[in-house]
Amino acid sequence: MEIETDEKIYQNPLLVFALKSEAEDYFNDWNTAFVGVGKINAVFNLIKTVQHDRPDCIVNLGTAGSTTFNRGEVVCCTQFIQRDMDVAALGFQKFQTPFSEESIVLDYGLKINGLKEGICGSGDQFETEHKNPEYNVIDMEAYALAWVAKQEKIPFLCLKYISDGADGNAVEDWQAEVKNAAQKLHSVLHSISND
């Protein structure tokens, strides 16, 4: 299966999900990887898959919270922040990785015409009290996946289905909405695929 974005056709895309429940059976005809929850699982499993498959594009599909976008909406994330990196006690900026030349905001994402764009904050906790204005989409893996894609010089597309409001109802909302994510994400991906 091929996808086309930014007027370029990718013939060997790799679809990356954290969980099988975010894909269900909608993507069986695609090359998929399920990397697990959290940044460490995401990096380890994506690197292994990339070394084996050598995709020409990495497409991260999954659920996310947001206080900006509506539940049920698909957002194209083009920038990424490691939201749980906090070494301010040593004088570093919020979200800055110490002694790294990486920018706080990782600007490494393809765009899709017609989809709203978001800034994704990734961290190793399920956020239920979102208060940070620096990012408007909340997940647990996208920053890590985008970072690997950038290091490997592979184009990266990130589509997030907004499942909850990253608030006090986030757990219940996510559990109810995750079953709707695969169908909606499949519909958006189908709109840019050449199948």
Tab-separated table of C-alpha atoms in Angstrom:
chain	number	residue	atom	x	y	z
A	1	MET	CA	0.000	0.000	0.000
A	2	GLU	CA	1.203	3.492	-0.858
A	3	ILE	CA	0.458	6.905	0.613
A	4	GLU	CA	0.845	10.336	-0.906
A	5	THR	CA	1.496	13.492	1.085
A	6	ASP	CA	3.355	16.722	0.348
A	7	GLU	CA	3.139	15.717	-3.343
A	8	LYS	CA	5.368	12.710	-2.702
A	9	ILE	CA	4.432	9.036	-2.948
A	10	TYR	CA	5.740	6.659	-0.279
A	11	GLN	CA	5.731	3.065	-1.501
A	12	ASN	CA	6.867	1.336	1.680
A	13	PRO	CA	5.238	3.104	4.644
A	14	LEU	CA	5.356	1.573	8.107
A	15	LEU	CA	2.256	2.156	10.247
A	16	VAL	CA	3.191	2.384	13.926
A	17	PHE	CA	0.701	1.972	16.766
A	18	ALA	CA	1.268	1.679	20.490
A	19	LEU	CA	-1.524	-0.867	20.901
A	20	LYS	CA	-3.340	-3.378	18.709
A	21	SER	CA	-6.645	-1.987	20.058
A	22	GLU	CA	-5.892	1.298	18.257
A	23	ALA	CA	-5.727	-0.555	14.923
A	24	GLU	CA	-8.186	-3.439	15.322
A	25	ASP	CA	-8.418	-5.215	11.914
A	26	TYR	CA	-8.588	-2.086	9.747
A	27	PHE	CA	-4.911	-2.118	8.755
A	28	ASN	CA	-4.265	-5.806	8.029
A	29	ASP	CA	-3.192	-5.025	4.432
A	30	TRP	CA	-0.508	-2.607	5.626
A	31	ASN	CA	2.971	-3.082	7.058
A	32	THR	CA	2.326	-2.429	10.770
A	33	ALA	CA	4.285	-2.381	14.012
A	34	PHE	CA	2.908	-2.357	17.552
A	35	VAL	CA	5.569	-0.776	19.747
A	36	GLY	CA	3.932	-0.765	23.181
A	37	VAL	CA	3.155	2.051	25.584
A	38	GLY	CA	5.689	4.725	26.546
A	39	LYS	CA	8.779	6.298	25.051
A	40	ILE	CA	11.266	3.515	25.882
A	41	ASN	CA	9.126	0.759	24.365
A	42	ALA	CA	8.449	2.971	21.352
A	43	VAL	CA	12.130	3.693	20.642
A	44	PHE	CA	13.339	0.130	21.183
A	45	ASN	CA	10.672	-1.543	19.072
A	46	LEU	CA	10.687	1.050	16.290
A	47	ILE	CA	14.465	0.852	15.886
A	48	LYS	CA	14.293	-2.938	15.595
A	49	THR	CA	11.524	-2.695	12.986
A	50	VAL	CA	13.259	0.048	10.982
A	51	GLN	CA	16.495	-1.942	10.836
A	52	HIS	CA	14.584	-4.936	9.502
A	53	ASP	CA	12.040	-3.277	7.158
A	54	ARG	CA	13.717	0.005	6.052
A	55	PRO	CA	10.447	1.884	5.404
A	56	ASP	CA	10.445	5.042	3.277
A	57	CYS	CA	7.952	6.711	5.652
A	58	ILE	CA	6.914	6.130	9.277
A	59	VAL	CA	3.249	6.810	10.047
A	60	ASN	CA	2.274	6.993	13.716
A	61	LEU	CA	-1.436	6.367	14.272
A	62	GLY	CA	-3.092	6.347	17.673
A	63	THR	CA	-5.178	7.987	20.335
A	64	ALA	CA	-4.407	11.189	22.227
A	65	GLY	CA	-5.930	13.674	24.614
A	66	SER	CA	-6.509	17.366	23.982
A	67	THR	CA	-8.093	20.396	25.582
A	68	THR	CA	-7.967	22.224	22.223
A	69	PHE	CA	-9.330	19.738	19.697
A	70	ASN	CA	-12.659	17.921	19.882
A	71	ARG	CA	-13.150	14.290	20.793
A	72	GLY	CA	-13.479	12.204	17.623
A	73	GLU	CA	-11.325	14.576	15.562
A	74	VAL	CA	-8.117	13.454	13.782
A	75	VAL	CA	-5.215	15.884	14.153
A	76	CYS	CA	-1.961	15.868	12.186
A	77	CYS	CA	0.890	16.472	14.630
A	78	THR	CA	3.884	18.169	13.039
A	79	GLN	CA	5.829	19.216	16.146
A	80	PHE	CA	6.701	17.266	19.283
A	81	ILE	CA	7.741	18.000	22.871
A	82	GLN	CA	9.060	15.598	25.492
A	83	ARG	CA	6.615	16.843	28.145
A	84	ASP	CA	8.037	14.898	31.081
A	85	MET	CA	11.619	16.162	30.647
A	86	ASP	CA	12.133	18.536	33.581
A	87	VAL	CA	15.631	19.447	34.717
A	88	ALA	CA	14.788	23.023	35.720
A	89	ALA	CA	16.446	22.457	39.126
A	90	LEU	CA	19.807	22.450	37.308
A	91	GLY	CA	18.995	25.599	35.341
A	92	PHE	CA	17.718	24.046	32.119
A	93	GLN	CA	14.598	25.253	30.327
A	94	LYS	CA	11.318	23.444	30.737
A	95	PHE	CA	11.306	20.344	28.455
A	96	GLN	CA	14.994	20.813	27.525
A	97	THR	CA	17.145	17.679	27.432
A	98	PRO	CA	20.342	18.539	29.329
A	99	PHE	CA	23.582	18.757	27.367
A	100	SER	CA	21.768	18.063	24.086
A	101	GLU	CA	21.786	20.246	21.007
A	102	GLU	CA	18.210	19.148	20.184
A	103	SER	CA	15.640	21.931	20.192
A	104	ILE	CA	12.910	21.712	22.848
A	105	VAL	CA	10.360	21.455	20.037
A	106	LEU	CA	11.106	18.670	17.569
A	107	ASP	CA	9.799	20.032	14.270
A	108	TYR	CA	9.663	16.833	12.216
A	109	GLY	CA	6.285	15.941	10.803
A	110	LEU	CA	4.627	15.749	7.412
A	111	LYS	CA	1.373	17.634	6.844
A	112	ILE	CA	-1.926	16.593	5.278
A	113	ASN	CA	-4.015	19.231	3.545
A	114	GLY	CA	-7.364	19.684	5.227
A	115	LEU	CA	-6.337	18.373	8.657
A	116	LYS	CA	-5.758	20.604	11.647
A	117	GLU	CA	-2.162	20.624	12.896
A	118	GLY	CA	-1.130	20.014	16.480
A	119	ILE	CA	1.897	20.094	18.744
A	120	CYS	CA	2.145	16.773	20.546
A	121	GLY	CA	3.501	16.520	24.080
A	122	SER	CA	4.689	12.961	24.823
A	123	GLY	CA	5.387	11.651	28.293
A	124	ASP	CA	5.400	8.500	30.343
A	125	GLN	CA	2.218	9.242	32.234
A	126	PHE	CA	-1.460	9.352	31.284
A	127	GLU	CA	-2.284	13.039	31.626
A	128	THR	CA	-5.530	13.903	33.421
A	129	GLU	CA	-4.850	17.559	34.325
A	130	HIS	CA	-3.478	19.214	31.190
A	131	LYS	CA	-2.288	22.756	31.912
A	132	ASN	CA	0.720	23.303	29.612
A	133	PRO	CA	0.143	25.820	26.803
A	134	GLU	CA	3.225	24.653	24.884
A	135	TYR	CA	1.425	21.635	23.384
A	136	ASN	CA	-2.195	20.889	22.505
A	137	VAL	CA	-2.167	17.114	21.882
A	138	ILE	CA	-1.124	14.687	24.609
A	139	ASP	CA	0.182	11.150	24.081
A	140	MET	CA	2.864	8.779	25.341
A	141	GLU	CA	4.986	7.833	22.275
A	142	ALA	CA	4.971	10.312	19.353
A	143	TYR	CA	8.008	12.368	20.409
A	144	ALA	CA	10.113	9.208	20.670
A	145	LEU	CA	8.890	7.902	17.314
A	146	ALA	CA	9.521	11.257	15.601
A	147	TRP	CA	13.002	11.388	17.155
A	148	VAL	CA	13.901	7.948	15.774
A	149	ALA	CA	12.515	8.888	12.345
A	150	LYS	CA	14.614	12.057	12.312
A	151	GLN	CA	17.782	10.213	13.358
A	152	GLU	CA	17.178	7.634	10.624
A	153	LYS	CA	16.284	10.371	8.081
A	154	ILE	CA	12.882	8.789	7.389
A	155	PRO	CA	9.872	11.087	6.774
A	156	PHE	CA	7.367	10.993	9.641
A	157	LEU	CA	3.588	11.426	9.605
A	158	CYS	CA	1.654	11.505	12.879
A	159	LEU	CA	-2.149	11.238	12.975
A	160	LYS	CA	-3.863	11.276	16.363
A	161	TYR	CA	-7.504	10.499	17.086
A	162	ILE	CA	-8.611	12.696	19.983
A	163	SER	CA	-10.083	10.279	22.498
A	164	ASP	CA	-10.317	12.415	25.616
A	165	GLY	CA	-9.914	15.878	27.088
A	166	ALA	CA	-6.778	15.109	29.156
A	167	ASP	CA	-8.893	15.938	32.193
A	168	GLY	CA	-10.574	14.210	35.121
A	169	ASN	CA	-12.726	12.122	32.745
A	170	ALA	CA	-9.813	11.069	30.522
A	171	VAL	CA	-9.627	7.438	31.669
A	172	GLU	CA	-13.322	6.728	31.079
A	173	ASP	CA	-13.369	8.723	27.834
A	174	TRP	CA	-10.310	6.939	26.446
A	175	GLN	CA	-11.752	3.516	27.277
A	176	ALA	CA	-14.985	4.444	25.468
A	177	GLU	CA	-13.357	6.143	22.467
A	178	VAL	CA	-10.409	3.847	21.671
A	179	LYS	CA	-12.766	1.505	19.811
A	180	ASN	CA	-13.683	4.355	17.428
A	181	ALA	CA	-10.102	5.371	16.707
A	182	ALA	CA	-9.185	2.666	14.183
A	183	GLN	CA	-12.115	3.311	11.858
A	184	LYS	CA	-11.582	7.088	11.838
A	185	LEU	CA	-7.806	6.797	11.378
A	186	HIS	CA	-8.318	4.256	8.575
A	187	SER	CA	-10.661	6.677	6.815
A	188	VAL	CA	-8.101	9.507	6.947
A	189	LEU	CA	-5.236	7.253	5.817
A	190	HIS	CA	-7.380	5.853	2.997
A	191	SER	CA	-7.901	9.422	1.720
A	192	ILE	CA	-4.148	9.724	1.022
A	193	SER	CA	-3.451	6.136	-0.049
A	194	ASN	CA	-3.111	4.746	-3.552
A	195	ASP	CA	-4.737	1.352	-3.074
